[in-house]
Coordinates of C-alpha atoms and ligand atoms in Angstrom, one line a residue:
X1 CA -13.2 22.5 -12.1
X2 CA -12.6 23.7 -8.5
X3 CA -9.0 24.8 -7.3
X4 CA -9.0 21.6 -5.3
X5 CA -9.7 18.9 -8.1
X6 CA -6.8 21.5 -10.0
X7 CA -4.4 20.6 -7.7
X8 CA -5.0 17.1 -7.2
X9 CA -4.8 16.4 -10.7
X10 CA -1.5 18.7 -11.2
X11 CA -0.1 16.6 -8.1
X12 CA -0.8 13.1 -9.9
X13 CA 0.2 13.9 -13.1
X14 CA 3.4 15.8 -11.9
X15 CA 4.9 12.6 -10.6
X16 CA 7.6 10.8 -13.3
X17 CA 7.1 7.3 -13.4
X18 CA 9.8 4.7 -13.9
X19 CA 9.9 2.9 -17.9
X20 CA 9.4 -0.7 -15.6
X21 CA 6.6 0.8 -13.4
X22 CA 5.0 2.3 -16.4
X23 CA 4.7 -1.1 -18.0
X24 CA 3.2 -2.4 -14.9
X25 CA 0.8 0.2 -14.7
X26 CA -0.4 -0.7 -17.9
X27 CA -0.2 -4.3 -17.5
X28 CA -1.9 -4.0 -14.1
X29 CA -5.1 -2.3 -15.7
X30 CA -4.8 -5.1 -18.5
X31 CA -5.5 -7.3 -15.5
X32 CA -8.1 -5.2 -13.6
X33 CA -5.8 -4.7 -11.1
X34 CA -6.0 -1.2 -9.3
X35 CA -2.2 -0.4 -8.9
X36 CA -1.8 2.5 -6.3
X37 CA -2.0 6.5 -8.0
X38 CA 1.0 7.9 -9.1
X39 CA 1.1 10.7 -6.4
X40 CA 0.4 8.1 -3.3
X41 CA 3.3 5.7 -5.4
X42 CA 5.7 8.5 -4.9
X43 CA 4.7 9.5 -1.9
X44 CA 5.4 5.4 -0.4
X45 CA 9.3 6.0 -2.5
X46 CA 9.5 9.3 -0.7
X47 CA 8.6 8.1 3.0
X48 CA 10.9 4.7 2.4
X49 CA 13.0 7.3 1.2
X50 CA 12.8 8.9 4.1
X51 CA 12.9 6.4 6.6
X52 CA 16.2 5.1 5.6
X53 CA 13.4 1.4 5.3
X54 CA 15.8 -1.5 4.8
X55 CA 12.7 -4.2 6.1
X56 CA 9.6 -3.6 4.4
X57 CA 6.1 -5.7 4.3
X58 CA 3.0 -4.6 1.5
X59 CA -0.4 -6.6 1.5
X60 CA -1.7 -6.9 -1.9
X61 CA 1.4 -7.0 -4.7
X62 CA -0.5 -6.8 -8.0
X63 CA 1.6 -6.5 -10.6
X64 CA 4.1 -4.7 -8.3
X65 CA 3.5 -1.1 -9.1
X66 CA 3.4 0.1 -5.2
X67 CA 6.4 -2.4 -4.5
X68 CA 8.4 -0.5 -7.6
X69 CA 7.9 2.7 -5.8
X70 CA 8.7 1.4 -2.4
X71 CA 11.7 0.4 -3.7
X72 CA 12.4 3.2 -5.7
X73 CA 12.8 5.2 -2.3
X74 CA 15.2 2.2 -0.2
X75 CA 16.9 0.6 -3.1
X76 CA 18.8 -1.7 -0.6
X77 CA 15.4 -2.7 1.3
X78 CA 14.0 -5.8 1.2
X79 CA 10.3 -5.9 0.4
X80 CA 8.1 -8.9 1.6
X81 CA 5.2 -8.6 -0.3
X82 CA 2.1 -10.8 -0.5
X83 CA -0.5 -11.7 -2.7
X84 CA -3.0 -14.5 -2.8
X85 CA -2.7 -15.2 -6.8
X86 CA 0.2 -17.0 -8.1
X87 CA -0.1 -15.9 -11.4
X88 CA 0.1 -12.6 -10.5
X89 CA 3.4 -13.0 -8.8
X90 CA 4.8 -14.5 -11.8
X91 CA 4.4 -11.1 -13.6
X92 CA 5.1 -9.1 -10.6
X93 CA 8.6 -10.7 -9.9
X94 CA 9.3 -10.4 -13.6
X95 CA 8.8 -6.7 -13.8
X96 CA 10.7 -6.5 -10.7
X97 CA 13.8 -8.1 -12.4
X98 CA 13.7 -6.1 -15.2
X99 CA 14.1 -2.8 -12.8
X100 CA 16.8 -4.3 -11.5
X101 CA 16.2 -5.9 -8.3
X102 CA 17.3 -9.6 -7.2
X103 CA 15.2 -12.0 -6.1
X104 CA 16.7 -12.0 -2.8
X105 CA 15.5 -8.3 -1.6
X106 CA 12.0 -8.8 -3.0
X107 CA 10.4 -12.3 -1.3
X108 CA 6.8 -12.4 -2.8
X109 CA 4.7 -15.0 -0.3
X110 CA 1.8 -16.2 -2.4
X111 CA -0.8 -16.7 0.0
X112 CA -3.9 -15.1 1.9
X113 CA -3.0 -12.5 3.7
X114 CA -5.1 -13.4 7.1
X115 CA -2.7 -16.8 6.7
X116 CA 0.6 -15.2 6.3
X117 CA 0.4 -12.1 8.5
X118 CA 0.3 -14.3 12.2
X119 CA 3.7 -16.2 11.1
X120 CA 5.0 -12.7 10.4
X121 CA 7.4 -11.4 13.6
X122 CA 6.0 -8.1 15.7
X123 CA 8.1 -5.1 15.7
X124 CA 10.4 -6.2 13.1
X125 CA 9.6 -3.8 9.5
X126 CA 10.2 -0.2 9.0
X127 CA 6.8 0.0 6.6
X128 CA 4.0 -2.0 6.5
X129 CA 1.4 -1.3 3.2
X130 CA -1.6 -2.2 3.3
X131 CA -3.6 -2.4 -0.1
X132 CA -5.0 -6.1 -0.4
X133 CA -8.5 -7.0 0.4
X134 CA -10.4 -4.1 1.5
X135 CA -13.1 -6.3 3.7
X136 CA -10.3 -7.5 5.4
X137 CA -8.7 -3.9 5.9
X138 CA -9.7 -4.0 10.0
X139 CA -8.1 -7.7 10.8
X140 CA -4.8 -6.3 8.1
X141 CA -4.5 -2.9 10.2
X142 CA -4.1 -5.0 13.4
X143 CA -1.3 -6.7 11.7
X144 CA 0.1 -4.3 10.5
X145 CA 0.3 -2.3 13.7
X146 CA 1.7 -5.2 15.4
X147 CA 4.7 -5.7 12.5
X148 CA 5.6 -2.4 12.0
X149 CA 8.6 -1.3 14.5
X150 CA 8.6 1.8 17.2
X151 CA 9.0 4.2 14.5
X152 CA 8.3 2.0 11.5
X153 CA 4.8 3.3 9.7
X154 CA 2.0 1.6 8.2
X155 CA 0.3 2.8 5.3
X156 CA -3.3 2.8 4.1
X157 CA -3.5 3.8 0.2
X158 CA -7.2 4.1 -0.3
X159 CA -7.9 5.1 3.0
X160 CA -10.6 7.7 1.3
X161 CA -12.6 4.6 -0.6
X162 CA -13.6 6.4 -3.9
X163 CA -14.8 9.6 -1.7
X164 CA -17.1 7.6 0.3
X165 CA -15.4 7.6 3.5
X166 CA -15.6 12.0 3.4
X167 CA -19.6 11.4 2.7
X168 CA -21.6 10.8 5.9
X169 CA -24.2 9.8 3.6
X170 CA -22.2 6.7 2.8
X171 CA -23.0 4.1 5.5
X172 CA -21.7 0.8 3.5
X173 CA -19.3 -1.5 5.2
X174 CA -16.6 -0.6 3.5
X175 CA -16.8 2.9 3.9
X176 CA -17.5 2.5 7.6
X177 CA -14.8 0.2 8.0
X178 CA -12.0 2.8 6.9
X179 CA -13.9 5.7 8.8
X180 CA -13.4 3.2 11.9
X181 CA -9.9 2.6 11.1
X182 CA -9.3 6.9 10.7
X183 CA -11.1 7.2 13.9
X184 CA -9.2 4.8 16.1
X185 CA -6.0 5.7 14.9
X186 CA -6.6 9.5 15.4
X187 CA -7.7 8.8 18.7
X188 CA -4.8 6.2 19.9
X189 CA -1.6 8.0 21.8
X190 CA 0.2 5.2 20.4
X191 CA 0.9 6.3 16.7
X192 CA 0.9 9.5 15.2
X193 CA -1.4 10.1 12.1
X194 CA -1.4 12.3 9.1
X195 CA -4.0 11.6 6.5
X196 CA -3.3 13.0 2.5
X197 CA -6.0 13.5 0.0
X198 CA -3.3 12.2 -2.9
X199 CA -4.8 9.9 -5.6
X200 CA -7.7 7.8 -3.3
X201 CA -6.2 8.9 0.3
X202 CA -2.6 7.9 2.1
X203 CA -2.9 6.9 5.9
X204 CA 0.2 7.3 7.1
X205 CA 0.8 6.2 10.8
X206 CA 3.7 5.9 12.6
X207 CA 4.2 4.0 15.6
X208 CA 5.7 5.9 18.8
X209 CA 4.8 3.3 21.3
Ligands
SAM301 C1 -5.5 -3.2 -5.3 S1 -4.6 -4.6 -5.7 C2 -2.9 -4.2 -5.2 C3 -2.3 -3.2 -6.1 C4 -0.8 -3.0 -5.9 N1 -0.5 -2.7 -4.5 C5 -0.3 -2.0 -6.8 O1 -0.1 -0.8 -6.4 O2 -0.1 -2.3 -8.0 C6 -5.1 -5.7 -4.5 C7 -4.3 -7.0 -4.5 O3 -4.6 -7.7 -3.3 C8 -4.7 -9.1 -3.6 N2 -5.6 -9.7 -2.6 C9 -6.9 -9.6 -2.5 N3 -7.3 -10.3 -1.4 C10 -6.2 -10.8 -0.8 C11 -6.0 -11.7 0.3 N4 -7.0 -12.0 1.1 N5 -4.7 -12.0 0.6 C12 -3.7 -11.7 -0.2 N6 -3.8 -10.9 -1.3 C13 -5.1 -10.5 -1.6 C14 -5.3 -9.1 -5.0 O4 -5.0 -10.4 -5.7 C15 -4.7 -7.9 -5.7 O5 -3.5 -8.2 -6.4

């Protein structure tokens, strides 16, 4: 194994994970839900954390395994996060209660995303996640973008797609789609970007303008 894969495995498995978000893992797998890795989960509690977030939107609730982290970092936020299957918000706001947070500072909007984002108010959240439907991840960025306050950052777990998006021999639309998304950010004097090779990938962006 190469010093690389070493250290990405040491930095996944070094992460502690929470009794509740544990369970959600597990349930989340039961479900075939992807729920986020634990390094790129603690890295979301760390930079809501950080942040000082107290408004904060995710795409793509599961279970609620990202949204436990988030939290986990802004205990007194409130998290908006959507999902388009009912079912899965009935488990999600379950596990929530259980760790200890009321229903009013987690609102879970079941619904598409491309539906619920344009009612959503610009410039208004301190983090926006984005881990819903990947085919949509180009129309959910521009959201995104447009929610997130001056200063506020949106995040793209996944934003390495399976080590595709690092393989120029990958051409597919999905892994195209996230190299498009890397390139226009990188290239935009509007946001700064950092990009970490944690679990699938973290975008992280932050809006300065
Ligand atoms: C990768 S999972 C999210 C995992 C979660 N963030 C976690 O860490 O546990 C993607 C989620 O997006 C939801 N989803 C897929 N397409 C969607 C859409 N168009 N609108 C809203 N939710 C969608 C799925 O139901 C699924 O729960």
């Amino acid at each position: 194994m190469s010093h690389n894969e070493l250290n990405w495995m040491f930095a996944n498995e070094f992460v502690p994970e929470s009794e509740v978000g544990a369970k959600a893992r597990a349930l989340s797998l039961e479900h075939g839900i992807e729920p986020v890795a634990l390094a790129i989960g603690a890295q979301l509690g760390l930079i809501a954390a950080a942040t000082g977030a107290t408004n904060i939107v995710e795409i793509g609730t599961g279970l609620g395994v990202s949204g436990l982290w988030l939290l986990s970092g802004a205990p007194l936020a409130t998290l908006t996060s959507i999902d388009e299957e009912f079912e899965y918000h009935e488990l999600a706001r379950t596990l929530f209660t259980e760790a200890g947070y009321p229903s009013s500072r987690v609102r879970l909007i079941t619904g598409r995303a491309l539906d619920v984002l344009p009612r959503m108010n610009e410039n208004s959240y301190d983090i926006v996640v984005i881990d819903g439907d990947p085919k949509q991840l180009l129309e959910n960025i521009e959201h995104a973008l447009r929610l997130v306050r001056i200063g506020g950052t949106v995040l793209l777990p996944h934003a390495l797609w399976r080590g595709e998006v690092a393989d120029p021999a990958k051409r597919n639309a999905l892994a195209s789609a996230f190299r498009a998304v890397l390139n226009e950010v990188n290239s935009s004097d509007a946001v700064i970007t950092a990009l970490s090779p944690a679990g699938d990938g973290l975008l992280q962006v932050t809006k300065i303008a």
